Amino acid sequence: MSLVGPLDVKAGAAAGTVGGLAPDSNKQSPDEGLIEDFAIVDKKAVEQLAEGLISHYLPDLQRSKLALKELTQNQEVLLETLQQEISKFKECNSVLDINMLFSEAKYYHNKLVNVRKEMMMLHDKTSKLKKRALRLQQKRQKEELEREQQREKELEREKQLTAKPAKRT
């Protein structure tokens, strides 16, 4: 079925025209004949052509639509799964960070305990040294006092042993 009627090629060829129009003719534009030709086209034929076109392409389009819908759903599932994996990864990283912080805190805590033990040990040593120094000082003072007393006793004894001139009366 043709949309437009057959061209009169024999008549146009003899006169040097195509479709009844001369190529040099400026009397009619090429679009003027189209409007008249479309009026001739049967509406039923147009509907049949449209239905045929739709029936030809509609199953493929519906399959494509279903495939796209399935792909979209799969993509949504993948995106959701990816978000869950990202959150798990972040959680694991935060757990690792927390573990690292705890191990670092434990390290510094042990260091602090060792410093405290060392300070207590140094305090004990200084206390013992102070006591010893005090005892030594007291012992020296006592020895000096005893020497001084011994010297005084010797001086007193020498005084007594030295002859005293007699008094004349």
Coordinates of C-alpha atoms in Angstrom, one line a residue:
M1 CA 0.0 0.0 0.0
S2 CA 1.4 3.3 -0.9
L3 CA 0.9 6.6 0.9
V4 CA 1.0 8.7 -2.2
G5 CA -0.2 7.9 -5.7
P6 CA 2.2 6.8 -8.4
L7 CA 4.0 9.6 -10.1
D8 CA 3.3 10.0 -13.7
V9 CA 6.8 9.4 -14.8
K10 CA 5.9 8.9 -18.6
A11 CA 4.1 12.2 -18.8
G12 CA 6.8 14.0 -16.8
A13 CA 9.6 12.4 -18.7
A14 CA 8.2 13.4 -22.0
A15 CA 7.7 17.0 -20.9
G16 CA 10.9 17.1 -18.9
T17 CA 9.1 17.2 -15.6
V18 CA 8.9 15.1 -12.5
G19 CA 5.5 14.5 -11.0
G20 CA 4.0 16.9 -13.4
L21 CA 6.3 19.8 -12.4
A22 CA 9.1 21.3 -14.4
P23 CA 12.4 21.4 -12.6
D24 CA 12.8 25.1 -13.4
S25 CA 9.3 26.0 -12.5
N26 CA 8.9 28.6 -9.7
K27 CA 5.2 28.5 -9.9
Q28 CA 4.7 25.8 -7.2
S29 CA 6.8 25.0 -4.2
P30 CA 7.8 21.4 -3.5
D31 CA 5.8 21.3 -0.2
E32 CA 2.5 22.3 -1.8
G33 CA 1.8 18.9 -3.2
L34 CA 2.6 17.1 0.0
I35 CA -0.4 18.7 1.9
E36 CA -2.8 17.5 -0.8
D37 CA -1.1 14.0 -0.8
F38 CA -1.6 13.7 2.9
A39 CA -5.3 14.4 2.6
I40 CA -5.5 11.4 0.2
V41 CA -3.9 9.0 2.8
D42 CA -6.5 6.8 4.4
K43 CA -6.8 7.2 8.2
K44 CA -7.4 3.5 8.5
A45 CA -4.2 2.8 6.8
V46 CA -2.4 5.2 9.2
E47 CA -3.9 3.4 12.2
Q48 CA -3.0 0.0 10.8
L49 CA 0.6 1.2 10.2
A50 CA 0.8 2.6 13.7
E51 CA -0.6 -0.6 15.2
G52 CA 1.8 -2.7 13.2
L53 CA 4.7 -0.5 14.3
I54 CA 3.6 -0.7 17.9
S55 CA 3.0 -4.5 17.7
H56 CA 6.5 -4.9 16.1
Y57 CA 8.4 -2.8 18.7
L58 CA 6.3 -3.1 21.8
P59 CA 7.4 -6.6 22.9
D60 CA 11.1 -5.6 22.6
L61 CA 10.4 -2.4 24.5
Q62 CA 8.5 -4.2 27.2
R63 CA 11.4 -6.7 27.6
S64 CA 13.8 -3.8 27.7
K65 CA 11.7 -2.1 30.3
L66 CA 11.6 -5.2 32.5
A67 CA 15.3 -5.7 32.0
L68 CA 16.0 -2.1 33.0
K69 CA 13.7 -2.5 36.0
E70 CA 15.5 -5.6 37.1
L71 CA 18.9 -3.9 36.6
T72 CA 17.7 -0.9 38.6
Q73 CA 16.5 -3.2 41.5
N74 CA 19.9 -5.1 41.3
Q75 CA 21.7 -1.8 41.4
E76 CA 19.7 -0.7 44.4
V77 CA 20.5 -4.0 46.2
L78 CA 24.2 -3.6 45.3
L79 CA 24.2 0.0 46.5
E80 CA 22.6 -1.0 49.8
T81 CA 25.1 -3.9 50.2
L82 CA 27.9 -1.5 49.4
Q83 CA 26.7 0.9 52.1
Q84 CA 26.6 -1.9 54.6
E85 CA 30.1 -3.0 53.7
I86 CA 31.3 0.5 54.0
S87 CA 29.8 0.8 57.4
K88 CA 31.3 -2.5 58.5
F89 CA 34.7 -1.3 57.2
K90 CA 34.4 1.9 59.1
E91 CA 33.4 0.0 62.2
C92 CA 36.4 -2.3 61.8
N93 CA 38.6 0.7 61.4
S94 CA 37.2 2.4 64.5
V95 CA 37.7 -0.9 66.4
L96 CA 41.3 -1.0 65.2
D97 CA 41.7 2.6 66.2
I98 CA 40.2 1.9 69.6
N99 CA 42.4 -1.2 70.0
M100 CA 45.4 0.9 69.1
L101 CA 44.4 3.5 71.6
F102 CA 44.0 0.9 74.3
S103 CA 47.3 -0.7 73.6
E104 CA 49.0 2.8 73.6
A105 CA 47.2 3.6 76.9
K106 CA 48.4 0.3 78.4
Y107 CA 51.9 1.0 77.3
Y108 CA 51.9 4.5 78.9
H109 CA 50.2 3.1 82.0
N110 CA 52.9 0.5 82.4
K111 CA 55.5 3.2 81.9
L112 CA 53.8 5.3 84.6
V113 CA 53.7 2.3 87.0
N114 CA 57.4 1.8 86.4
V115 CA 58.2 5.5 87.0
R116 CA 56.1 5.3 90.2
K117 CA 58.0 2.2 91.4
E118 CA 61.3 3.9 90.6
M119 CA 60.2 7.1 92.5
M120 CA 59.2 5.0 95.5
M121 CA 62.5 3.2 95.4
L122 CA 64.4 6.5 95.2
H123 CA 62.3 7.8 98.1
D124 CA 63.2 4.8 100.2
K125 CA 66.9 5.1 99.3
T126 CA 66.9 8.8 100.1
S127 CA 65.1 8.1 103.4
K128 CA 67.7 5.5 104.3
L129 CA 70.5 7.8 103.3
K130 CA 69.1 10.6 105.4
K131 CA 68.8 8.3 108.4
R132 CA 72.3 7.0 107.9
A133 CA 73.7 10.6 107.4
L134 CA 71.9 11.6 110.6
R135 CA 73.3 8.6 112.5
L136 CA 76.8 9.4 111.2
Q137 CA 76.5 13.0 112.1
Q138 CA 75.2 12.1 115.6
K139 CA 78.1 9.6 115.9
R140 CA 80.6 12.2 114.9
Q141 CA 79.2 14.8 117.3
K142 CA 79.3 12.2 120.0
E143 CA 82.9 11.2 119.2
E144 CA 83.9 14.9 119.1
L145 CA 82.1 15.5 122.4
E146 CA 83.8 12.5 123.9
R147 CA 87.2 13.7 122.5
E148 CA 86.6 17.1 123.9
Q149 CA 85.7 15.7 127.3
Q150 CA 88.7 13.4 127.1
R151 CA 91.0 16.4 126.4
E152 CA 89.5 18.4 129.2
K153 CA 90.0 15.5 131.6
E154 CA 93.6 15.1 130.4
L155 CA 94.2 18.8 130.8
E156 CA 92.6 18.7 134.3
R157 CA 94.7 15.6 135.2
E158 CA 97.9 17.3 134.0
K159 CA 97.0 20.4 136.0
Q160 CA 96.7 18.2 139.0
L161 CA 99.8 16.3 138.3
T162 CA 101.9 19.3 137.8
A163 CA 103.7 20.5 140.9
K164 CA 102.2 23.3 142.6
P165 CA 104.5 25.7 144.5
A166 CA 103.9 25.6 148.1
K167 CA 102.5 28.6 149.8
R168 CA 104.6 30.3 152.4
T169 CA 103.0 31.3 155.4

